[in-house]
């Protein structure tokens, strides 16, 4: 019944479709060096393949990859679970953040921009830690604003801390 919710659903579908299109288009593309490093670490942890782990890389992203590999997943499934879904969720969370801070119109515009932003799409089709980092960072901002600033509930600090920690364990920046 709410035209803003209908517009948001449309934006989410468009954002998901664009990301899925490019993901399918580039599925046979070679991995970038940092993606390959994450994959090598994940394969070392999942199957014991010989690899000297780079201690400068945070452990969460390759750990999630290793878990998916252990469960029988493929590289394409990794991209769907760790990139496509979080990237689409980042569109939704960006909408929720701006809606809480300003209004629904500006939130829809923000979601639309993020749904077609080339850098988000670029990182969605590669196994980079940037998309999960963005999602965890957005979630920490959302819980900070909605829970701590607006509602002044101290238990939201725990959620903020959890998502900041997940972001830090995903990528140090």
C-alpha positions as CSV (number, residue, x, y, z in Angstrom):
1,X,0.0,0.0,0.0
2,X,2.9,2.4,0.7
3,X,4.4,3.7,-2.6
4,X,7.8,4.1,-1.0
5,X,7.9,0.4,-0.1
6,X,6.9,-0.6,-3.6
7,X,9.7,1.7,-5.0
8,X,12.2,0.2,-2.6
9,X,11.3,-3.4,-3.7
10,X,11.7,-2.3,-7.3
11,X,15.1,-0.8,-6.5
12,X,16.2,-3.9,-4.7
13,X,15.1,-6.1,-7.6
14,X,16.9,-3.9,-10.1
15,X,20.1,-3.8,-8.0
16,X,20.0,-7.6,-7.5
17,X,19.3,-8.2,-11.2
18,X,22.2,-5.9,-12.3
19,X,24.6,-7.7,-9.9
20,X,23.4,-11.1,-10.9
21,X,23.8,-10.2,-14.6
22,X,27.4,-9.2,-14.2
23,X,28.1,-12.1,-11.9
24,X,26.9,-14.5,-14.6
25,X,28.7,-12.6,-17.3
26,X,32.1,-12.8,-15.5
27,X,31.8,-16.2,-13.9
28,X,34.7,-17.6,-15.9
29,X,36.9,-14.6,-15.4
30,X,40.3,-15.2,-13.6
31,X,40.5,-14.0,-10.0
32,X,42.4,-10.9,-9.0
33,X,45.5,-11.4,-6.8
34,X,43.8,-10.4,-3.6
35,X,40.8,-12.7,-4.3
36,X,43.3,-15.4,-5.1
37,X,45.0,-14.9,-1.8
38,X,41.7,-15.1,0.1
39,X,40.8,-18.3,-1.9
40,X,44.2,-19.8,-1.3
41,X,43.9,-19.2,2.5
42,X,40.4,-20.7,2.4
43,X,41.5,-23.8,0.5
44,X,44.4,-24.2,2.9
45,X,42.1,-24.1,5.9
46,X,39.4,-26.2,4.2
47,X,41.5,-28.9,2.6
48,X,45.0,-28.5,3.8
49,X,46.4,-27.4,0.5
50,X,50.0,-26.0,1.0
51,X,49.9,-22.2,1.3
52,X,51.8,-19.7,3.4
53,X,49.1,-17.6,4.9
54,X,49.6,-13.8,4.8
55,X,49.4,-12.7,8.4
56,X,48.4,-9.1,7.2
57,X,45.0,-10.4,6.0
58,X,42.1,-10.4,8.5
59,X,40.8,-14.0,9.0
60,X,37.0,-13.7,8.7
61,X,36.5,-13.5,4.9
62,X,38.7,-16.6,4.1
63,X,37.2,-18.4,7.1
64,X,33.7,-18.0,5.6
65,X,35.0,-19.1,2.3
66,X,36.6,-22.2,3.9
67,X,33.3,-23.1,5.6
68,X,31.4,-22.8,2.3
69,X,34.1,-24.9,0.6
70,X,33.9,-27.6,3.3
71,X,30.1,-27.7,2.9
72,X,30.6,-28.5,-0.8
73,X,30.3,-25.0,-2.2
74,X,31.9,-23.7,-5.4
75,X,33.6,-20.4,-6.2
76,X,30.4,-19.2,-7.9
77,X,28.4,-20.1,-4.8
78,X,31.0,-18.1,-2.7
79,X,30.3,-15.1,-4.9
80,X,26.5,-15.5,-4.4
81,X,26.7,-16.0,-0.6
82,X,29.5,-13.6,0.2
83,X,29.1,-10.9,-2.4
84,X,25.7,-10.9,-4.2
85,X,23.5,-11.3,-1.2
86,X,25.5,-8.9,1.1
87,X,25.7,-6.3,-1.7
88,X,21.9,-6.4,-2.1
89,X,21.4,-6.2,1.6
90,X,23.8,-3.1,1.7
91,X,21.3,-1.4,-0.6
92,X,18.5,-2.1,1.9
93,X,20.5,-1.0,4.9
94,X,21.6,2.2,3.2
95,X,17.9,2.9,2.6
96,X,17.1,2.2,6.3
97,X,20.0,4.4,7.5
98,X,18.9,7.4,5.4
99,X,15.3,6.9,6.2
100,X,16.1,7.1,9.9
101,X,18.3,10.1,9.5
102,X,16.3,12.1,7.0
103,X,13.2,10.8,5.1
104,X,11.9,8.1,2.7
105,X,12.4,10.1,-0.5
106,X,16.1,10.7,0.2
107,X,16.5,7.1,1.3
108,X,15.0,5.9,-2.0
109,X,17.4,8.1,-3.9
110,X,20.3,6.8,-1.9
111,X,19.3,3.2,-2.4
112,X,18.9,3.9,-6.2
113,X,22.4,5.3,-6.4
114,X,23.9,2.5,-4.5
115,X,22.0,-0.1,-6.6
116,X,23.7,1.2,-9.8
117,X,27.0,2.4,-8.3
118,X,29.8,0.9,-10.5
119,X,32.2,0.3,-7.6
120,X,29.7,-1.7,-5.6
121,X,28.9,-3.8,-8.7
122,X,32.6,-4.2,-9.6
123,X,33.4,-5.5,-6.1
124,X,30.2,-7.7,-6.1
125,X,31.4,-9.8,-9.0
126,X,34.8,-10.5,-7.4
127,X,35.7,-12.2,-4.2
128,X,36.8,-9.1,-2.4
129,X,36.2,-8.4,1.2
130,X,34.9,-4.9,0.4
131,X,31.2,-5.8,0.1
132,X,30.9,-7.7,3.5
133,X,32.9,-4.8,5.0
134,X,30.4,-2.3,3.7
135,X,27.5,-4.4,5.0
136,X,28.9,-4.7,8.5
137,X,29.9,-1.0,8.5
138,X,26.4,0.0,7.4
139,X,24.8,-2.2,10.1
140,X,27.0,-0.6,12.8
141,X,25.9,2.9,11.6
142,X,22.3,1.8,11.4
143,X,22.2,0.4,15.0
144,X,24.2,3.4,16.2
145,X,21.6,5.9,14.8
146,X,18.4,4.0,15.3
147,X,19.2,2.3,18.6
148,X,21.6,4.5,20.4
149,X,21.0,8.0,19.2
150,X,17.2,7.9,18.7
151,X,16.2,5.4,21.4
152,X,19.1,5.9,23.7
153,X,19.3,2.2,24.6
154,X,22.7,1.1,25.8
155,X,22.3,-2.5,24.7
156,X,22.6,-1.3,21.1
157,X,26.3,-0.6,21.9
158,X,26.8,-4.4,21.8
159,X,25.3,-4.7,18.3
160,X,27.4,-1.8,17.2
161,X,30.5,-3.4,18.6
162,X,29.7,-6.8,17.1
163,X,29.3,-5.3,13.6
164,X,32.4,-3.1,13.9
165,X,34.4,-6.2,15.0
166,X,33.0,-8.2,12.1
167,X,34.0,-5.3,9.7
168,X,37.5,-5.2,11.3
169,X,37.9,-8.9,11.0
170,X,36.8,-8.8,7.3
171,X,39.1,-6.0,6.2
172,X,41.4,-3.8,8.3
173,X,40.4,-0.5,6.7
